[in-house]
Short mmCIF file of C-alpha atoms and ligand atoms in Angstrom, two decimals:
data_model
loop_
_atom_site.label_atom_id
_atom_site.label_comp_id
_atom_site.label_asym_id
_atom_site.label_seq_id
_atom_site.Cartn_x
_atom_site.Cartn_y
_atom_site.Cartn_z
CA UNK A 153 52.81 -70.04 -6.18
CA UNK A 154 56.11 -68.58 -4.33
CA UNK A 155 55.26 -70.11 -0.61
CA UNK A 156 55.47 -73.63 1.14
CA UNK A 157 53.34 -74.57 3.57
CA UNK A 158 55.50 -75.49 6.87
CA UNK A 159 55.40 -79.30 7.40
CA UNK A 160 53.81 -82.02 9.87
CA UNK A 161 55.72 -80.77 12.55
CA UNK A 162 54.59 -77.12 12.93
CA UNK A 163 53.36 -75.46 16.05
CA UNK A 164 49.91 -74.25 14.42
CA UNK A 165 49.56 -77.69 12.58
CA UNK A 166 50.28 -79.87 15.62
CA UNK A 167 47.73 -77.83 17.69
CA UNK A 168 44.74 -77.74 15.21
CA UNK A 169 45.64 -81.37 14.60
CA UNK A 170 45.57 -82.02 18.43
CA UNK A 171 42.45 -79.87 18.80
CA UNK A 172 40.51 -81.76 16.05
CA UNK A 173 41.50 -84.93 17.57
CA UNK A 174 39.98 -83.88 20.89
CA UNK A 175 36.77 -82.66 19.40
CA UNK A 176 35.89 -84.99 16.84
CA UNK A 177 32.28 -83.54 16.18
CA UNK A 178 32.31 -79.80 17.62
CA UNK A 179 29.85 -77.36 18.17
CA UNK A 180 29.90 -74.10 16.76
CA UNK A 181 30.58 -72.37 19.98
CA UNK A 182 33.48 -74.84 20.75
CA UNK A 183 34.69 -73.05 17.40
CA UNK A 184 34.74 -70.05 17.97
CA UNK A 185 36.02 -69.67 21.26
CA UNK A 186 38.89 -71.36 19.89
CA UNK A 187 39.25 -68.82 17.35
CA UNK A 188 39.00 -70.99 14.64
CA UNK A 189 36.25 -70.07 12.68
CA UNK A 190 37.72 -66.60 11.62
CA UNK A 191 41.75 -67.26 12.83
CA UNK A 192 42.80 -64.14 10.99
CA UNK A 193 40.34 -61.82 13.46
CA UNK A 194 42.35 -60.60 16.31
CA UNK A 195 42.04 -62.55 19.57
CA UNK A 196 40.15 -63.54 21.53
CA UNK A 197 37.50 -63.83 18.54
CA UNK A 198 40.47 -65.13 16.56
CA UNK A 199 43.95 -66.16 16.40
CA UNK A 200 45.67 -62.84 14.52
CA UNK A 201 46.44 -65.94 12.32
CA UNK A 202 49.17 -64.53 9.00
CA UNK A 203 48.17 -66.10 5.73
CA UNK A 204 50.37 -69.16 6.25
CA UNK A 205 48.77 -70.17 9.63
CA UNK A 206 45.29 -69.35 8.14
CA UNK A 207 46.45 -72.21 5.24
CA UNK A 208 47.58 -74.21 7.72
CA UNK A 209 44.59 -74.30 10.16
CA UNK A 210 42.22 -74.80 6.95
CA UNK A 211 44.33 -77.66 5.79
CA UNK A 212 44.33 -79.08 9.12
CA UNK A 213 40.23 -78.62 9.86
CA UNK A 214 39.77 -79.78 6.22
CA UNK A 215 41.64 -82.98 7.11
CA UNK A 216 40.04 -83.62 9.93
CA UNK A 217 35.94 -83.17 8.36
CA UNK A 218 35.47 -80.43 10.66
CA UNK A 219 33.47 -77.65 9.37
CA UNK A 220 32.54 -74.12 10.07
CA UNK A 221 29.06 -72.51 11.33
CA UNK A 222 27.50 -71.60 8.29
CA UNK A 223 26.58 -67.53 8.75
CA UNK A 224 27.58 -65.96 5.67
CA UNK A 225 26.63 -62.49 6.22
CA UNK A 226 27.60 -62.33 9.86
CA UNK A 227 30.97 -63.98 9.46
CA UNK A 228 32.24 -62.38 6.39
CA UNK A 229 30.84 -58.76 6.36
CA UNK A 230 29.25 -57.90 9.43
CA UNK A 231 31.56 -59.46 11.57
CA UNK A 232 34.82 -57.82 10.16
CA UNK A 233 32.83 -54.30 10.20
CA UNK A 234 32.07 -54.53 14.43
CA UNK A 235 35.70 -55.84 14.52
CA UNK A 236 36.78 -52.69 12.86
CA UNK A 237 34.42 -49.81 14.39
CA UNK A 238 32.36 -51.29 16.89
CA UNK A 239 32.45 -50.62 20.94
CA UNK A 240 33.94 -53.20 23.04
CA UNK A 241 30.24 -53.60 24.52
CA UNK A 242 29.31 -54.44 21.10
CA UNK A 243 32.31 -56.53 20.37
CA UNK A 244 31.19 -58.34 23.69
CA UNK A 245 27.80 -58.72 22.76
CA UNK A 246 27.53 -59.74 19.29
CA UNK A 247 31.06 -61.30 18.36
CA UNK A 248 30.48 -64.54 19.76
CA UNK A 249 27.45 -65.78 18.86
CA UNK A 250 27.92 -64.53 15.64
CA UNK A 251 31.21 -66.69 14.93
CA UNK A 252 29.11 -69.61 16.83
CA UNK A 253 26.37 -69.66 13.79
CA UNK A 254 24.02 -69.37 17.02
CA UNK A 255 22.58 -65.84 15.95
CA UNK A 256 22.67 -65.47 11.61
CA UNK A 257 22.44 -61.21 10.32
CA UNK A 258 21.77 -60.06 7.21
CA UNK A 259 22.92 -57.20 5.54
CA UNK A 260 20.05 -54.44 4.82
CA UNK A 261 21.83 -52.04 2.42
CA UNK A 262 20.21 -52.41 -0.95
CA UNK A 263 16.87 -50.51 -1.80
CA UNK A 264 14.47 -50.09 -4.49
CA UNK A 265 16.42 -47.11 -5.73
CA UNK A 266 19.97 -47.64 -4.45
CA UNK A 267 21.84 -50.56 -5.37
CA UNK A 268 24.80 -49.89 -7.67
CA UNK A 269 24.48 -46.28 -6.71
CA UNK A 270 24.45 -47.20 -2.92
CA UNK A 271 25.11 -43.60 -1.47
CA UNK A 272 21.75 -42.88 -3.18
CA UNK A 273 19.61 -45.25 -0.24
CA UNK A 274 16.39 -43.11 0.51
CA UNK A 275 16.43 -45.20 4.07
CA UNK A 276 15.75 -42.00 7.51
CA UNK A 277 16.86 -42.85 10.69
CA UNK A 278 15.75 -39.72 13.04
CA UNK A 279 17.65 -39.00 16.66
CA UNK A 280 14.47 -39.30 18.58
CA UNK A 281 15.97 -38.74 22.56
CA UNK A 282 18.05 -41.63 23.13
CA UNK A 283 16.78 -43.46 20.22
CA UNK A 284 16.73 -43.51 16.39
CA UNK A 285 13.82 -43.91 14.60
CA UNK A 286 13.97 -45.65 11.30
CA UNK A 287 11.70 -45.59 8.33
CA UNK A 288 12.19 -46.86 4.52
CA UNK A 289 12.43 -50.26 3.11
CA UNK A 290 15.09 -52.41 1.63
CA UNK A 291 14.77 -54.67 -0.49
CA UNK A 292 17.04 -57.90 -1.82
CA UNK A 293 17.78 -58.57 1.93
CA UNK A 294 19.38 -62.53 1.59
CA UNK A 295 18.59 -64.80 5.04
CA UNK A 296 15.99 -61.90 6.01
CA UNK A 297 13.43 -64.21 7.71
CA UNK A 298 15.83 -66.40 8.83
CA UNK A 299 18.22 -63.68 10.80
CA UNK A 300 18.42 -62.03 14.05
CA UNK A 301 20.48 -59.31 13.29
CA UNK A 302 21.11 -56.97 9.96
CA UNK A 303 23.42 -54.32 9.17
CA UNK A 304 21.36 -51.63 8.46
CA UNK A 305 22.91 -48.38 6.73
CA UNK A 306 19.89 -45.07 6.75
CA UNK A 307 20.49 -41.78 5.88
CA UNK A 308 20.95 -39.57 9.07
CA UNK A 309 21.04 -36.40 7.55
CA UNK A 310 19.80 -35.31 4.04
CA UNK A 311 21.06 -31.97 3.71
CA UNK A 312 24.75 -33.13 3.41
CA UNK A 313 26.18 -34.51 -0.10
CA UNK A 314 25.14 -38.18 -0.26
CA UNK A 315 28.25 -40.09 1.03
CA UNK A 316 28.39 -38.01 4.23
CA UNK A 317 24.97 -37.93 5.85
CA UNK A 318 24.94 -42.05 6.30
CA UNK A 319 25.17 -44.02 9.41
CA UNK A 320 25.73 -47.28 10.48
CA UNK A 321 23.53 -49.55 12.78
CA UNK A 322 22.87 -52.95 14.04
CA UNK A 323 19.17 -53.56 13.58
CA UNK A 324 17.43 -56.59 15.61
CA UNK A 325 15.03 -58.16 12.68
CA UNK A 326 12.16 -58.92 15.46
CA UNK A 327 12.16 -54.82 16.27
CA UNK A 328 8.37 -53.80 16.45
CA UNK A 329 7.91 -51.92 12.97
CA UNK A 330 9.77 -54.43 10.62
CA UNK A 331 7.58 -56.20 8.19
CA UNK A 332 9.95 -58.76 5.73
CA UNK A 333 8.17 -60.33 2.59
CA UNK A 334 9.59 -62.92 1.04
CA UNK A 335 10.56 -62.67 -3.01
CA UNK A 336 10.62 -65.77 -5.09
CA UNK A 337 13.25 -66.42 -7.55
CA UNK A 338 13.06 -68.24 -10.29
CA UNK A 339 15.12 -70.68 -8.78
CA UNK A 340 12.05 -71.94 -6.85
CA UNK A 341 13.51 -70.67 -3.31
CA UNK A 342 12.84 -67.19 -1.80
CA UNK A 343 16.17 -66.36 -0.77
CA UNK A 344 15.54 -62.94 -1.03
CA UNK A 345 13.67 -60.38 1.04
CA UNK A 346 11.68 -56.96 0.76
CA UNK A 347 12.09 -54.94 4.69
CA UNK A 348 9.98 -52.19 5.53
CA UNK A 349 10.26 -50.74 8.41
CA UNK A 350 8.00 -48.24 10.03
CA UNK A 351 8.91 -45.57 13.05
CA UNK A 352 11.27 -48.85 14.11
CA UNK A 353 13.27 -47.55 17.53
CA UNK A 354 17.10 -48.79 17.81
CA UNK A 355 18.28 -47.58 20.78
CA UNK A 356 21.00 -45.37 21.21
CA UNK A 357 23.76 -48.09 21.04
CA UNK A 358 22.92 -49.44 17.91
CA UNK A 359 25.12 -46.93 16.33
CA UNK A 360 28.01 -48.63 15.15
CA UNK A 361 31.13 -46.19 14.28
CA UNK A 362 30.74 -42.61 14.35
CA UNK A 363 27.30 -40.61 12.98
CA UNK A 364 27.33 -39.49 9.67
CA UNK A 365 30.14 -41.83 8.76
CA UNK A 366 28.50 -44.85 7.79
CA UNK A 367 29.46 -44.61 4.31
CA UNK A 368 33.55 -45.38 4.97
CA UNK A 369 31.94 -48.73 7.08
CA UNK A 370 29.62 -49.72 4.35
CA UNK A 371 32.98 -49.92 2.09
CA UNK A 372 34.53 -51.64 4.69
CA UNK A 373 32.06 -54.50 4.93
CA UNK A 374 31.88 -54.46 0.59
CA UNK A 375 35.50 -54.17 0.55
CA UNK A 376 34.90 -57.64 2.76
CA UNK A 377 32.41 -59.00 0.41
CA UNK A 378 34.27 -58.50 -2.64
CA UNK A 379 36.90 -61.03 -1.44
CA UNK A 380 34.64 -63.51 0.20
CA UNK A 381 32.34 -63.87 -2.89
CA UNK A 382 35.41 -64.83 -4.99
CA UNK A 383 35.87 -68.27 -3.53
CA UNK A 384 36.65 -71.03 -5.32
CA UNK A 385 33.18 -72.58 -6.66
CA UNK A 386 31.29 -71.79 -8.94
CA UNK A 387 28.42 -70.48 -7.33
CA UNK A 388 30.89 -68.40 -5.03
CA UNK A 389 32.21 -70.88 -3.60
CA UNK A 390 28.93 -73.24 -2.77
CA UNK A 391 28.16 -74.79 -6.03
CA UNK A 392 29.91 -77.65 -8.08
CA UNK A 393 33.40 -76.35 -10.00
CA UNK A 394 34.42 -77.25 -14.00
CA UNK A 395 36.64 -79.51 -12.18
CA UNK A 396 33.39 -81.38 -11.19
CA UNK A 397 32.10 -81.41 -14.29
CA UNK A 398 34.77 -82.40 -16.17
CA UNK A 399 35.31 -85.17 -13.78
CA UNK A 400 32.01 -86.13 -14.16
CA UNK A 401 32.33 -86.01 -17.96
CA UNK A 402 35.01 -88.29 -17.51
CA UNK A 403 33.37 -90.87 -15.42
CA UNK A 404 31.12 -91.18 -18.19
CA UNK A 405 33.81 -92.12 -20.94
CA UNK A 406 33.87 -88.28 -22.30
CA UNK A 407 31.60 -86.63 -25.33
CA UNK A 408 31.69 -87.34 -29.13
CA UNK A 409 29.92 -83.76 -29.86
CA UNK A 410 33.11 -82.04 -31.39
CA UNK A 411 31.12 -78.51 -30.21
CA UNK A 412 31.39 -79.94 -26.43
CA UNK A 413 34.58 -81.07 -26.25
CA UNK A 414 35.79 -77.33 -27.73
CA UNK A 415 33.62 -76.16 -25.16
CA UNK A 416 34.68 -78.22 -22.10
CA UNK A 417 38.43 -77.65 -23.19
CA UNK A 418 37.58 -73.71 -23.19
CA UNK A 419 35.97 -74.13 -19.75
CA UNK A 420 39.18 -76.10 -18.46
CA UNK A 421 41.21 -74.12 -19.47
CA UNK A 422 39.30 -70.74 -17.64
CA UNK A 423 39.02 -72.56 -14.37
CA UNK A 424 42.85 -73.03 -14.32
CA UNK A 425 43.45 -69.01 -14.83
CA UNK A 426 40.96 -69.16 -12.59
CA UNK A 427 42.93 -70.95 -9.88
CA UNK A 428 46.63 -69.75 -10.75
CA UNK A 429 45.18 -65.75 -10.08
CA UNK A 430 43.86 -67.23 -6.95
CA UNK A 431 47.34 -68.26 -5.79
CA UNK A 432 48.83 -65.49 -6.93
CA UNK A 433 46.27 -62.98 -4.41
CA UNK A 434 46.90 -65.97 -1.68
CA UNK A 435 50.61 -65.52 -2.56
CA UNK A 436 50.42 -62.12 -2.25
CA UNK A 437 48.67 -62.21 0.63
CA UNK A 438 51.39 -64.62 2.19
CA UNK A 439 54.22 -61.56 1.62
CA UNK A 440 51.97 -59.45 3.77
CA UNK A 441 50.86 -57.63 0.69
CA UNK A 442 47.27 -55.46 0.26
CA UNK A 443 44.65 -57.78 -1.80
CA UNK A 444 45.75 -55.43 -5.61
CA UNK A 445 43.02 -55.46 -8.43
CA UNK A 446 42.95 -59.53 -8.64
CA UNK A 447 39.83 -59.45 -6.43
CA UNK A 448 37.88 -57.66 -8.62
CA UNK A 449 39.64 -59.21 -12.20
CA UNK A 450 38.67 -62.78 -10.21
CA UNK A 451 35.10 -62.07 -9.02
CA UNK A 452 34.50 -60.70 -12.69
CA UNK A 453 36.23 -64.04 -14.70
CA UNK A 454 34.58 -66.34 -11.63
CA UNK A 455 31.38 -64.54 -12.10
CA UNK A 456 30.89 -65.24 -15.90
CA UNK A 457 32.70 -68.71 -15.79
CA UNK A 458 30.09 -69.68 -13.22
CA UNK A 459 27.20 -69.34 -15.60
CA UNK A 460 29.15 -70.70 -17.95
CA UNK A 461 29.96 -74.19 -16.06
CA UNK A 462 26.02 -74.31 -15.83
CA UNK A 463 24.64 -73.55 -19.27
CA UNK A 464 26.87 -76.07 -20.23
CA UNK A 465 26.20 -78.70 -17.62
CA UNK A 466 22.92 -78.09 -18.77
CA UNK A 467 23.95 -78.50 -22.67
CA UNK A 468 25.36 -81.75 -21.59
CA UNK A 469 22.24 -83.17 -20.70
CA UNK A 470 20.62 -82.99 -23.67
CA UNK A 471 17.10 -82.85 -23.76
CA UNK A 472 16.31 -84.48 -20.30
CA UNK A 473 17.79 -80.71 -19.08
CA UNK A 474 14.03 -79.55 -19.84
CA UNK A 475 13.43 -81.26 -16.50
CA UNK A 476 14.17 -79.83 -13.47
CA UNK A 477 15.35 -83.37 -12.14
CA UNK A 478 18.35 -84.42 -14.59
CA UNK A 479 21.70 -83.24 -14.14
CA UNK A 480 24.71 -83.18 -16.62
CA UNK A 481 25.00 -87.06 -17.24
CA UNK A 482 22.40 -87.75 -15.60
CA UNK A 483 24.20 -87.12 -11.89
CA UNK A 484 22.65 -85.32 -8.62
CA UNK A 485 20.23 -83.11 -10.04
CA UNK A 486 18.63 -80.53 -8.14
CA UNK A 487 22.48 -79.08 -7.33
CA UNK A 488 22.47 -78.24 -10.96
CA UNK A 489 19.24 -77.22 -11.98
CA UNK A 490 19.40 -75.18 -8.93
CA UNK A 491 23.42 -73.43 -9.98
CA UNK A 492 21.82 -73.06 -13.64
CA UNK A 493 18.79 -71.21 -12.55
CA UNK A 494 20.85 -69.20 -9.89
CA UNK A 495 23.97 -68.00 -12.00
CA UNK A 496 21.99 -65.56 -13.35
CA UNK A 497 22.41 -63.50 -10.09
CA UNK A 498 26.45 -64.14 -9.80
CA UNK A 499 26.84 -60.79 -12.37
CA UNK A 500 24.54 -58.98 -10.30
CA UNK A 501 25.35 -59.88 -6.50
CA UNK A 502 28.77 -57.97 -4.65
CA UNK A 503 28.61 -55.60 -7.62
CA UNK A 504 27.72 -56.46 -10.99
CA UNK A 505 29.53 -57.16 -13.68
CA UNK A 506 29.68 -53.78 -15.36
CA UNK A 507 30.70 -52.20 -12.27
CA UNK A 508 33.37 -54.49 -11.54
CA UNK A 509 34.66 -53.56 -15.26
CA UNK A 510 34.47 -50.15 -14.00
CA UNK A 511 36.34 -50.50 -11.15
CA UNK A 512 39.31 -52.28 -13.68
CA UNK A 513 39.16 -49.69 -16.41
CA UNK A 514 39.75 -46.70 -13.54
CA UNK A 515 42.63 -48.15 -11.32
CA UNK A 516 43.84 -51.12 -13.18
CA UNK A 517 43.88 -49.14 -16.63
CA UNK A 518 43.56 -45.78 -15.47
CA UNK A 519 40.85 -44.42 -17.49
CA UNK A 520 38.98 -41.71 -16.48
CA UNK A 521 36.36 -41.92 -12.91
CA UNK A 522 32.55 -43.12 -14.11
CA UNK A 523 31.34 -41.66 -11.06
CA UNK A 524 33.28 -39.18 -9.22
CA UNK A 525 31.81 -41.38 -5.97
CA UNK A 526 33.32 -38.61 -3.48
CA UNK A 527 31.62 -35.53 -5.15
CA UNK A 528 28.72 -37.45 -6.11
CA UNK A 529 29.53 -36.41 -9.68
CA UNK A 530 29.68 -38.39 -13.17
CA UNK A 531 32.63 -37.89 -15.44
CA UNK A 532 30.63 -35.96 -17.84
CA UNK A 533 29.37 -33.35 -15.44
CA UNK A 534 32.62 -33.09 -13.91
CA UNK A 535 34.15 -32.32 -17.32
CA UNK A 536 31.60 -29.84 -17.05
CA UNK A 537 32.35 -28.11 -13.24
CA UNK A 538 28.57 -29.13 -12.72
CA UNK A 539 27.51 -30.97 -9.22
CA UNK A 540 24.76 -33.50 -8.95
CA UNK A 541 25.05 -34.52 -5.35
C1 LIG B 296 22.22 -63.22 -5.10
C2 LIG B 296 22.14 -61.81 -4.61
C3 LIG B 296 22.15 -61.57 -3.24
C4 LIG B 296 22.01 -60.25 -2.77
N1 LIG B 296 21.97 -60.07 -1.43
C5 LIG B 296 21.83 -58.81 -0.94
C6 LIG B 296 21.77 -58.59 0.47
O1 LIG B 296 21.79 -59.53 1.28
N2 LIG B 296 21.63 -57.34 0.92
C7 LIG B 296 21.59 -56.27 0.08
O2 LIG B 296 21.52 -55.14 0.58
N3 LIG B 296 21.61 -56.43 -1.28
C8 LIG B 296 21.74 -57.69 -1.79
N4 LIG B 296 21.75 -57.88 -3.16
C9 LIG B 296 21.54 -56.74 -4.05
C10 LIG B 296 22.77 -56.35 -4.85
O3 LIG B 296 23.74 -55.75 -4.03
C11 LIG B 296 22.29 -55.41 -5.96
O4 LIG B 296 21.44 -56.16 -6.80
C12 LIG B 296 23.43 -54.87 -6.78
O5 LIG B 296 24.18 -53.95 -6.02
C13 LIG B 296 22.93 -54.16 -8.07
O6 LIG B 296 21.98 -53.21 -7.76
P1 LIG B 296 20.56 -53.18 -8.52
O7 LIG B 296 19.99 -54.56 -8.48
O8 LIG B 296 19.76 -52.08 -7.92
O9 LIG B 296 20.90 -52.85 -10.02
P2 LIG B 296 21.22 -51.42 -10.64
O10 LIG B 296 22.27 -50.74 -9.82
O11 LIG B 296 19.93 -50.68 -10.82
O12 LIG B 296 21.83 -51.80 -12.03
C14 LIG B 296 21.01 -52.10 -13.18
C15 LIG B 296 21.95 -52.30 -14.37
O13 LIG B 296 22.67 -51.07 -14.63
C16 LIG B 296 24.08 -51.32 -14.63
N5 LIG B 296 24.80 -50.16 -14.03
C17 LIG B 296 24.48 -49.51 -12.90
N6 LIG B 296 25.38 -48.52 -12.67
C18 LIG B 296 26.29 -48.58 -13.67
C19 LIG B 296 27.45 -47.82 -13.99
N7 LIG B 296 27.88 -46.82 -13.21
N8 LIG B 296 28.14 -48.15 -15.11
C20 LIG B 296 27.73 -49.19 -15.91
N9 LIG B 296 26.61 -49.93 -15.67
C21 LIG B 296 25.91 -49.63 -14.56
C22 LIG B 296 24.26 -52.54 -13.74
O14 LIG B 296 25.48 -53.21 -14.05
C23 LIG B 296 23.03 -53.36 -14.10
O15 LIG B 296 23.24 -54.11 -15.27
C24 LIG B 296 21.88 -59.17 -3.68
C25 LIG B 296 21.87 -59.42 -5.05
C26 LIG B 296 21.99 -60.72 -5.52
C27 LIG B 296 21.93 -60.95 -7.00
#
């Protein structure tokens, strides 16, 4: 870590500190309109906050037990994408409550046929007068049934190569047309959701960014994602971290099993790579630099470390892990069963695994494209001079 955080006496501290103090239990509104739910968007949603006074403000709210609406979607990746290419009408419109946690979206991009291979989304929206008409379905839609809003990308015009016929829109989830069915998980919950939607209107406005370029957005909101989903947890960011297992491990005197302990020293000593290439992207981020390739090498160690924390939370238990209500040591339960039986989905989610290892081996390593993703081609067929787009 090459950075200090400025001291008790700072400007940013000793206002966050002062705010906190004068709103002890705030609402989400209260929040965001003071910018302090996303500092780093531009005012008046945020603060233009630099790295340090984004620190500084989280330190501060941390210290104080305030916390932020919860609006995952919305906050990290639809959010950033209106900030970026939306209208100031939309701005206006959606901004607010969105930061507030007082209207949750969801992110519709994902289909049957499309998910790796995005650009490949089957989705129609048709110019119908002043209105688009949308049919398709979508499928793995998180927070579905429980949003207002989605980002919804459609394909408004087949006959161009796949990335360039895609637009952009904000889709209200209680639009005549939209039927959402719930998919359970083996996790027990159905966080997940199939959308169909049938000749659903959007009007006009609904269009965020230009026609036909929704495909430069969508990366704008994954480019978002990719960052988010590496936070520090290991469930990204929600779940318990090995530093809460091994503390846990120690408040029960430790483990005999020679096996274990290997296993919990190989786990310790992941989650501390773990957290020094986290400082060194917050670092970088402090000298004003672009996030570089530790995004993706972090969501790809986080990713695998995270089911790894689990299975062996779930080792540690012994035979009373067969039941769904003991936890490593016999501590909080559900939390666990829950991370074991939803890790599964951390090296699929925000681009799986394999795709993040593509992403390394072409512009960490340098190795030839998989996919040519602007001509739509693979590296074979472009060896070849053939198309497939
Ligand atoms: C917890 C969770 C939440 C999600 N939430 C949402 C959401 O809210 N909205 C949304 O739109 N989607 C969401 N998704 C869907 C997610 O984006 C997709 O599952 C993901 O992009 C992978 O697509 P797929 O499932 O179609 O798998 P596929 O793309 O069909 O991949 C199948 C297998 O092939 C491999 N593969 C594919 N292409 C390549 C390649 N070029 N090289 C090497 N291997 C390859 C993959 O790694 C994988 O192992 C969510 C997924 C999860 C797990």
């Amino acid at each position: 870590m090459d950075f200090e955080l400025p001291g008790y006496d700072d400007p940013t501290r000793t206002e966050v500190r002062q705010w906190c103090a004068d709103h002890p239990r705030p609402s989400g509104r209260q929040l965001a309109e003071a910018g302090l739910v996303a500092p780093h968007w531009p005012s008046p949603w945020g603060r233009d906050a630099d790295a340090i006074q984004q620190l500084v403000i989280d330190e501060e709210m941390r210290r104080a037990g305030v916390r932020r609406p919860e609006n995952m979607i919305g906050i990290g990746w639809a959010g950033p994408t209106l900030v970026h290419a939306g209208t100031q009408e939309q701005k206006d419109r959606y901004l607010l409550p969105l930061l507030a946690g007082e209207e949750i979206w969801c992110q519709l991009f994902s289909e049957p046929e499309a998910g790796s291979d995005l650009a490949a989304l089957g989705t129609r929206a048709e110019r119908d007068g002043d209105e688009w008409v949308v049919n398709g379905s979508k499928i793995w839609t998180s927070h579905a049934l429980a949003s207002q809003f989605g980002i919804l990308i459609a394909r408004t015009n087949p006959d161009a190569p796949k990335h360039q016929g895609i637009s952009y829109f904000i889709c209200p989830m209680d639009a005549p047309g939209i039927e959402i069915r719930p998919i359970r998980e083996m996790t027990g919950v159905a966080l997940f959701n199939e959308v169909f939607f049938t000749d659903v209107r959007l009007p006009a406005d609904a269009l965020v960014g230009e026609e036909h370029r929704g495909w430069a957005l969508a990366k704008v909101t994954l480019g978002n994602e990719r960052v988010s989903l590496s936070g520090g947890g290991a469930l990204w960011g929600q779940g318990p971290d090995a530093f809460e297992l091994l503390d846990l491990v120690r408040a029960h005197g430790g483990v005999v099993d020679a096996e274990l302990r290997q296993r919990l020293a190989q786990l310790h000593i992941e989650a501390e790579i773990l957290r020094l290439i986290r400082l060194r992207t917050v670092s970088a981020a402090v000298r004003g630099e672009a996030p570089g390739p530790e995004a993706s090498i972090r969501k790809l160690l986080a990713d695998e470390h995270g089911q790894i924390i689990m299975g062996l939370a779930k080792d540690l238990a012994g035979t009373a892990a067969m039941l769904t209500d003991v936890g490593p040591m016999g501590a909080e339960v559900s939390l666990w069963h829950y991370g074991y039986m939803f890790a599964r989905a951390l090296t699929i989610g925000g681009g799986t695994t394999q795709v993040q290892r593509n992403i390394l081996a072409e512009r960490v390593l340098g190795l030839p494209h998989d996919v040519d993703v602007e001509e739509g081609r693979t590296w074979a067929e472009a060896r070849r001079g053939a198309t497939s787009a």
